[in-house]
Coordinates of C-alpha atoms and ligand atoms in Angstrom, one line a residue:
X1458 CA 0.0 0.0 0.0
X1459 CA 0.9 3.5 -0.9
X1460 CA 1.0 5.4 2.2
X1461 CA 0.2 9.7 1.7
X1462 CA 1.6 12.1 4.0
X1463 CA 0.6 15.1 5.2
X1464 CA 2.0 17.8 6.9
X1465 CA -0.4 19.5 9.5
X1466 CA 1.3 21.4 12.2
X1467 CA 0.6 24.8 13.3
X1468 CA 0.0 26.3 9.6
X1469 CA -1.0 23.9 7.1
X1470 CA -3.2 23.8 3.7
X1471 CA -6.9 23.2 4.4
X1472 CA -6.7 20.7 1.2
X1473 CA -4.3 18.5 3.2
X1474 CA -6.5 18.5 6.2
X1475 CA -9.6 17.4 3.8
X1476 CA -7.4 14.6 2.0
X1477 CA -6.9 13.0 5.4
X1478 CA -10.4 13.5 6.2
X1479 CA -12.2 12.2 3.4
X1480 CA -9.8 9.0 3.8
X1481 CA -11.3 8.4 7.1
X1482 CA -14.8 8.9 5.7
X1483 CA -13.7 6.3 2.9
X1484 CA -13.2 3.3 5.9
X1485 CA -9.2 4.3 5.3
X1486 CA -6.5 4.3 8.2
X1487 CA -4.8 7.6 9.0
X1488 CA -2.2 8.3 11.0
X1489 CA -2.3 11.3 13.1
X1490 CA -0.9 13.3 16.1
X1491 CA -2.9 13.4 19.4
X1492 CA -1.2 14.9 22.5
X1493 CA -0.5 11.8 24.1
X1494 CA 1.0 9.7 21.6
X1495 CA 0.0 9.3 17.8
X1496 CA -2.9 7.8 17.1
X1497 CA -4.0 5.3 14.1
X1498 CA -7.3 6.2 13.3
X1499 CA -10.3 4.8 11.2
X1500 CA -14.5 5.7 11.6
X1501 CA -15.1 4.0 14.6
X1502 CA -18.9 3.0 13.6
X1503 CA -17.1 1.2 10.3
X1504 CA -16.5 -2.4 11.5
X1505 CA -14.6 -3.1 8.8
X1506 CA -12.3 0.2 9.2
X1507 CA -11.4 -0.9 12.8
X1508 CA -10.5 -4.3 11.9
X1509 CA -8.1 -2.8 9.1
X1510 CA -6.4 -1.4 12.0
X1511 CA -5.5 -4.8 14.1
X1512 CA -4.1 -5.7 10.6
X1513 CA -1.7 -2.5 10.3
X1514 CA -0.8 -2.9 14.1
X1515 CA -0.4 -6.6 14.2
X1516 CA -2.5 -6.0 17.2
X1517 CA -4.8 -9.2 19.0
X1518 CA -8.5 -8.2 18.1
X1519 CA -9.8 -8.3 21.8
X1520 CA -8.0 -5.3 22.7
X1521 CA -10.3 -2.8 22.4
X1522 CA -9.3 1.2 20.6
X1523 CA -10.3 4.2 22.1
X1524 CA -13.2 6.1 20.6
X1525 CA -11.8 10.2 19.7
X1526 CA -14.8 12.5 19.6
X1527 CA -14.5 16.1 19.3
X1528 CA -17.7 17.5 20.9
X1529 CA -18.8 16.6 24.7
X1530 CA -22.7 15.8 23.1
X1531 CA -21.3 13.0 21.1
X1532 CA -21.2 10.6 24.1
X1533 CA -24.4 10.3 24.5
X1534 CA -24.5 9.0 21.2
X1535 CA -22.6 6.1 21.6
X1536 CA -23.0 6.0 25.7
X1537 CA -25.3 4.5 27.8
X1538 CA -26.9 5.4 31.6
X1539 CA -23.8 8.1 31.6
X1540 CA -23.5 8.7 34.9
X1541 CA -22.8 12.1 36.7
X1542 CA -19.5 10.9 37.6
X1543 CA -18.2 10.8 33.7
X1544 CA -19.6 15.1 33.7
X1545 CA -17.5 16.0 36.7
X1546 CA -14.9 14.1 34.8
X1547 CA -14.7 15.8 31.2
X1548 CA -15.7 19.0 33.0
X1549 CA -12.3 19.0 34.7
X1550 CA -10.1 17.0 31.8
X1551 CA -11.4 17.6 28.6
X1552 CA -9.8 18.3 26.5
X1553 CA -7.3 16.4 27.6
X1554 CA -5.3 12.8 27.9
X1555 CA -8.0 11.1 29.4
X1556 CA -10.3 8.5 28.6
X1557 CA -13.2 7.5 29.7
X1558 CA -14.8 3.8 30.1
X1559 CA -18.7 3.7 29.9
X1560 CA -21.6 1.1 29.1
X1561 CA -22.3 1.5 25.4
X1562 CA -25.2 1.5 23.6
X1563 CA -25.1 -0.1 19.6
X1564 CA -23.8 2.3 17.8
X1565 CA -20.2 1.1 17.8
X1566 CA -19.2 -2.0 16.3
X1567 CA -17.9 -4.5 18.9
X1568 CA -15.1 -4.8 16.1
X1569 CA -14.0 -1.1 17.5
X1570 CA -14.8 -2.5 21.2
X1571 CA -12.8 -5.9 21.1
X1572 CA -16.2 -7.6 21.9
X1573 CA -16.8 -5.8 24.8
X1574 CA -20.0 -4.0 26.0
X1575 CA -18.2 -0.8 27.2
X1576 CA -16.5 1.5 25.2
X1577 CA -13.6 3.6 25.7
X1578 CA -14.2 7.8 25.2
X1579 CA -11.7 10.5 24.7
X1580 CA -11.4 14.2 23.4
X1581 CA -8.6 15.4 22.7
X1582 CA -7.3 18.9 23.1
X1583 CA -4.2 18.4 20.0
X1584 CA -5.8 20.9 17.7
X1585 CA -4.8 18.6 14.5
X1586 CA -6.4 15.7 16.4
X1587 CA -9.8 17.9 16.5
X1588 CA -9.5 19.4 13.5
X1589 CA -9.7 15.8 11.8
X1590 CA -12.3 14.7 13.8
X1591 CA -14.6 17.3 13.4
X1592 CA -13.7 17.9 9.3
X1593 CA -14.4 14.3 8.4
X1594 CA -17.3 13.6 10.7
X1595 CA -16.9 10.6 12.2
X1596 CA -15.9 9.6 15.4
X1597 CA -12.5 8.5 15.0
X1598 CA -11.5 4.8 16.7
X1599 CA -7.8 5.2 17.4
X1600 CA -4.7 2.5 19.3
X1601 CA -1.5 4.3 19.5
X1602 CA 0.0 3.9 15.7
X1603 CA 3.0 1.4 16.9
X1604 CA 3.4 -2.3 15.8
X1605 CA 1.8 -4.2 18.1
X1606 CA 4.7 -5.0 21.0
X1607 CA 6.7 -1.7 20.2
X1608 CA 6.5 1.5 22.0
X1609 CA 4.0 4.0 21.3
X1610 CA 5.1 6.7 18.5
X1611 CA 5.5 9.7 20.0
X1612 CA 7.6 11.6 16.9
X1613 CA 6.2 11.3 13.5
X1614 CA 9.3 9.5 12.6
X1615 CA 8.0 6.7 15.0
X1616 CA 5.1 6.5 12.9
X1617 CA 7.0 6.2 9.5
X1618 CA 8.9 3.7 11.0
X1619 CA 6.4 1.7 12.3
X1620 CA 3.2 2.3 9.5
X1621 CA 5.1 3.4 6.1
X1622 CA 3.1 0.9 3.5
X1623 CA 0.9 -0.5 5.9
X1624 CA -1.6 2.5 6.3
X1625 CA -3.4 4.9 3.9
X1626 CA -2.5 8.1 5.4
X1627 CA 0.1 9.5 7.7
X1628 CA 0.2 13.3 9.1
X1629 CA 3.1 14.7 10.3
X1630 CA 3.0 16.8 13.0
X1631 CA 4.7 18.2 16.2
X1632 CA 6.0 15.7 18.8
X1633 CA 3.8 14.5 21.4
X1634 CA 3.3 17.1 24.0
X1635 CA 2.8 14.3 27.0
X1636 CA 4.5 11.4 25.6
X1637 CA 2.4 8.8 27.3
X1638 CA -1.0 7.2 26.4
X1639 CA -3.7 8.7 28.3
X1640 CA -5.2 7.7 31.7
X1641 CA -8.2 5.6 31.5
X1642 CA -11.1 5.8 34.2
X1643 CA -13.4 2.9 34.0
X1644 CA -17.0 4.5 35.2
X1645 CA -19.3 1.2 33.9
X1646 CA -19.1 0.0 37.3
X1647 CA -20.4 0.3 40.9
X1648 CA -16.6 2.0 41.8
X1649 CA -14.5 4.6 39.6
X1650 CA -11.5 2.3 38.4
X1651 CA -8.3 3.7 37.0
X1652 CA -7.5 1.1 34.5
X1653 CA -4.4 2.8 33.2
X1654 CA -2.1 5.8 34.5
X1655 CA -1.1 8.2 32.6
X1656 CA -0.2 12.1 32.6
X1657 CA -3.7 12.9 35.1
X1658 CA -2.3 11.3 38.1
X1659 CA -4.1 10.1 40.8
X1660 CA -4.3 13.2 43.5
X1661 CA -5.6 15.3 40.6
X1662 CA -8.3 12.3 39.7
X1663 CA -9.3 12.6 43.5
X1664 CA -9.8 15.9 43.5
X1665 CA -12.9 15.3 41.3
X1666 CA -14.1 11.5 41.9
X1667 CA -12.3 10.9 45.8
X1668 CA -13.3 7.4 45.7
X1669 CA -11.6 6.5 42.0
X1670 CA -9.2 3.6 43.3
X1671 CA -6.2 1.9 40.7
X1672 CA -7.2 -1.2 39.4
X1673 CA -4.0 -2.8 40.0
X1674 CA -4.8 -2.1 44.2
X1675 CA -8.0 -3.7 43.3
X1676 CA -8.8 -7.8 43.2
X1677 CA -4.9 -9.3 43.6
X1678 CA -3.6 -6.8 40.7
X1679 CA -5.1 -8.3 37.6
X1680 CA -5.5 -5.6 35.3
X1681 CA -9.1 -5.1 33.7
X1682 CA -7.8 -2.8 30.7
X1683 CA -7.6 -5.9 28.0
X1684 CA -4.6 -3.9 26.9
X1685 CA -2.7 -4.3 29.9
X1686 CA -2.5 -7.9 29.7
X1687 CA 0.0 -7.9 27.1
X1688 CA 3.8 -7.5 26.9
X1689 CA 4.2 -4.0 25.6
X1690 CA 6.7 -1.4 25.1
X1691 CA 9.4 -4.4 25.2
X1692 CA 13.1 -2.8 23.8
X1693 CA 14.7 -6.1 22.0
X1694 CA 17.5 -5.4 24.5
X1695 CA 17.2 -7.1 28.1
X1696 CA 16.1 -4.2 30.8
X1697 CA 16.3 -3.9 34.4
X1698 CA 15.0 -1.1 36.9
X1699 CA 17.0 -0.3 39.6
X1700 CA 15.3 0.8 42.9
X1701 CA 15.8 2.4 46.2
X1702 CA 17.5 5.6 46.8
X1703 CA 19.0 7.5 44.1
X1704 CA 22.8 7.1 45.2
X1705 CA 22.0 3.4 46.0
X1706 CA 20.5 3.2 42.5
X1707 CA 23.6 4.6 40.8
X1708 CA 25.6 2.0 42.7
X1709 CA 23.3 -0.5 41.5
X1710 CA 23.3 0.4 38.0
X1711 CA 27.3 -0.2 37.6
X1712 CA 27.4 -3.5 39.7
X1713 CA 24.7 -4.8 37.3
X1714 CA 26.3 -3.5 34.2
X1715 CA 29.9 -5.0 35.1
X1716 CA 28.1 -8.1 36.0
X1717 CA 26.0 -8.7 33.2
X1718 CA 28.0 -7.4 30.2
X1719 CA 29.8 -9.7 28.1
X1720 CA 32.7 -9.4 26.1
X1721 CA 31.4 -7.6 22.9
X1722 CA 28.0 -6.5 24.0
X1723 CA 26.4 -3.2 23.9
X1724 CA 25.1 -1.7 27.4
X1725 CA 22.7 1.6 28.1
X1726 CA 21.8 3.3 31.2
X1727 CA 18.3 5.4 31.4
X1728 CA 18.5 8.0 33.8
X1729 CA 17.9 11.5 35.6
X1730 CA 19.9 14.2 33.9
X1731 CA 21.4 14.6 37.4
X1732 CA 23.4 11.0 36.8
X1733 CA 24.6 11.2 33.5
X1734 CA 27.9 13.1 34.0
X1735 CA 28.4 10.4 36.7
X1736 CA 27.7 7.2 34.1
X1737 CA 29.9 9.2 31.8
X1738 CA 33.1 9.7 33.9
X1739 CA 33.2 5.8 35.0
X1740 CA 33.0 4.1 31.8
X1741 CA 33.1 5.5 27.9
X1742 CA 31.7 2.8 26.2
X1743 CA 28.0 2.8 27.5
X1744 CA 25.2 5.1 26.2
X1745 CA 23.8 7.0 29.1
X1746 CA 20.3 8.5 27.8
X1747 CA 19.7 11.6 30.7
X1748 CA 15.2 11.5 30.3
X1749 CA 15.1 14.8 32.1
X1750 CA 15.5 16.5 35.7
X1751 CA 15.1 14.4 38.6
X1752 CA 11.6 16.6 39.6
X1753 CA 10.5 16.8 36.3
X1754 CA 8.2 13.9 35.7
X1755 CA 6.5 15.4 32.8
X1756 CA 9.7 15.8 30.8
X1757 CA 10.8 12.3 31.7
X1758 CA 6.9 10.7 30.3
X1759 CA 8.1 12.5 27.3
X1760 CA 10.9 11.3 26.6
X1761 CA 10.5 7.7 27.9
X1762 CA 8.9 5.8 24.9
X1763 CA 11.8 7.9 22.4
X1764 CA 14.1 6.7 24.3
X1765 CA 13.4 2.8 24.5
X1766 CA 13.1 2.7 20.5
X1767 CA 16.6 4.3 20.5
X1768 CA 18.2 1.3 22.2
X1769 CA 16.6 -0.8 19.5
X1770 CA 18.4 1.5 16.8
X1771 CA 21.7 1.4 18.7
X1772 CA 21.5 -2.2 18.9
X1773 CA 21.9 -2.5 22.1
X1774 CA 21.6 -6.0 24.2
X1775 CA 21.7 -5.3 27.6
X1776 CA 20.5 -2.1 29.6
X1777 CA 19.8 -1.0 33.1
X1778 CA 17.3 1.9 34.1
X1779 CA 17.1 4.3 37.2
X1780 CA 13.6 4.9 38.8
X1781 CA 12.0 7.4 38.3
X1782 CA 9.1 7.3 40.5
X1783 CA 9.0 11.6 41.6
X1784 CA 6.5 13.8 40.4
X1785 CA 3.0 13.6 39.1
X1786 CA 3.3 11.4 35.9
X1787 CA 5.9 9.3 38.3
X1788 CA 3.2 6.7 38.4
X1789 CA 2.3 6.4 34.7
X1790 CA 6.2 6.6 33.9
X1791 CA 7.1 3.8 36.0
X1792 CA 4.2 1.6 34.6
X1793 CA 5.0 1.8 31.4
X1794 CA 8.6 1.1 32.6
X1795 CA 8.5 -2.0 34.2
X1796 CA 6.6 -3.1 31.4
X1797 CA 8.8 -2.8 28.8
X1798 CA 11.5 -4.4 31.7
X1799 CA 9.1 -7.2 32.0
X1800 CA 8.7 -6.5 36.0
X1801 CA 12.5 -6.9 36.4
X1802 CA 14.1 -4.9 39.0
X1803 CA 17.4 -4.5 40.6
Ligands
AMP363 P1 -3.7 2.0 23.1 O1 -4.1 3.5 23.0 O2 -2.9 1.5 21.9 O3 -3.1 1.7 24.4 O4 -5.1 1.2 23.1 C1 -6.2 1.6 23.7 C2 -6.2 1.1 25.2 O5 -7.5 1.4 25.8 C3 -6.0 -0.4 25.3 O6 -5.0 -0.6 26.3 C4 -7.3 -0.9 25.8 O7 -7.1 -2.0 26.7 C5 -8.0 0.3 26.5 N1 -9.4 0.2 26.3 C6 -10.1 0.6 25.2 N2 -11.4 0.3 25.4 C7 -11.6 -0.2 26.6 C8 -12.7 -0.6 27.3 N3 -14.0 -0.6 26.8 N4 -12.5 -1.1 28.6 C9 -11.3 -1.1 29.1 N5 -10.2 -0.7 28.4 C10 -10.3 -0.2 27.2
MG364 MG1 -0.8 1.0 22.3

């Protein structure tokens, strides 16, 4: 498949903008920035669209796609017995990187909903992101627009990499202002369930729904988010997460790099800027990504995801990671973490 691209950022030519749009109208797959990660979108009421898009992603076809609207009305078109919860909820977030979970009525495909009665709801505040939505209208069923088991695109040049030939449209646009997917609230049950952290952490969820609880505290830790279930993110190198104290950590992350690498290996460290010079002065033949200051946990979420695709390209076969559990996002970052380090810590 030839793949089109557009370039929509700031300024851009309305023609582009309707090209993409009447693509996604046609029951094509397009490509497009959101301000968590990049989304691949289709009509999410076209059942054959949305199962285009496991294709493209390699993705298994019970893991449901969010649903990107771009007016508030709109779920109550595809949402059932929405309950005041899911108002104080956009009120505060929307636009923004959150998603909510409600009871759905038929409108959407269960091909868009991985079989599942619920369906996933988010509007986003990216401007190209509503723009699309609103100029082809349709509600736009978007995953994050990776190969299925790679990290979610955050650059357009993740997407290229990732989707050249295998979808009908890509836009290009600005990097990812948060860097990590959105948070999702689950509000189809009796209790407000976060299914999936993400840039609204929990003390600012609180502030609006006080009893909303993490599912993983919920029923022994088994993740309800069908999405969860799978390995994600994984780097092909191996990956461990230190933890404990920073200056413990840093003593950590050298002990396991002399232990584990090999003659003729290639070894990384992930870190706070605050370590690199440190990694740097001990040993010249490691790449030592800094992520971003030790406080800032928003600059760290956005360069996480960028930063696990570059050990791919590096080739690296072994690397060890810092915590980084401060901040706000600290929770979502070190989710997404220990998933791609398959639990393994140091
Ligand atoms: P992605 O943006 O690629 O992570 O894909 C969408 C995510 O939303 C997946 O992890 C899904 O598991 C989650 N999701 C979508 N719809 C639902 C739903 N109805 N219930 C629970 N989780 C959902
Ligand atoms: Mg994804």
């Amino acid at each position: 498949m030839k793949t089109q691209f557009f370039r929509i950022g700031s300024a851009f030519r309305e023609e582009e903008l309707e090209t993409a749009a009447e693509l996604i109208r046609q029951g094509g797959l397009v490509a497009f920035p959101t301000e968590t990660v990049y989304g691949l979108g289709a009509d999410a009421e076209n059942a054959h669209a949305a199962r285009k898009i496991y294709a493209a992603k390699g993705r298994p076809s019970d893991n449901p796609l969010i649903v990107h609207i771009c007016d508030v009305s709109q779920v109550f078109e595809i949402a059932d017995n929405v309950p005041e919860d899911a108002e104080r909820l956009w009120t505060a977030f929307w636009p923004g990187p959150l998603t909510i979970v409600l009871k759905k009525n038929g409108r959407i495909p269960i091909e868009t909903t991985g079989g599942l009665d619920t369906v996933a709801i988010r509007l986003p505040e990216n401007p190209v992101a509503k723009a699309l939505i609103r100029r082809s209208g349709k509600m736009i069923a978007a995953p994050s627009a990776n190969l299925s088991g790679k990290p979610s695109p955050t650059s357009a040049a993740h997407v290229i990499e990732d989707m050249d030939g295998r979808v009908d449209g890509i836009i290009i646009s600005e990097d990812c202002r948060v860097g990590l997917e959105s948070t999702i609230v689950d509000l189809s049950e009796e209790r407000p369930i976060v299914l999936r952290p993400g840039d609204i952490g929990m003390s600012a969820l609180r502030r609006v729904l006080p009893d909303a609880v993490l599912d993983t505290q919920l029923k022994g830790g088994h993740p309800k988010a069908p999405g969860m279930k799978y390995r994600h993110y994984a780097p092909r190198a191996e990956l461990y997460v230190t933890v404990g104290e920073r200056a413990v950590q840093q003593e950590k992350v050298f002990d396991a790099m002399h232990r584990l690498l090999e003659a003729g290996k290639k070894g990384a460290i992930l870190c706070v800027n605050e370590s690199v010079s440190i990694y740097r002065r001990k040993r010249k033949d490691l790449l030592v990504l800094g992520l971003g200051d030790k406080g800032d946990s928003r600059e760290i979420a956005r360069n996480l995801f960028g930063a696990l695709r570059r050990l791919d390209e590096e080739g690296i076969d072994l690397c060890v990671s810092e915590s980084f559990s401060e901040g706000e996002s600290g929770d979502a970052v070190m989710n997404r973490l220990l998933k791609a380090a398959g639990g393994k810590t140091i």
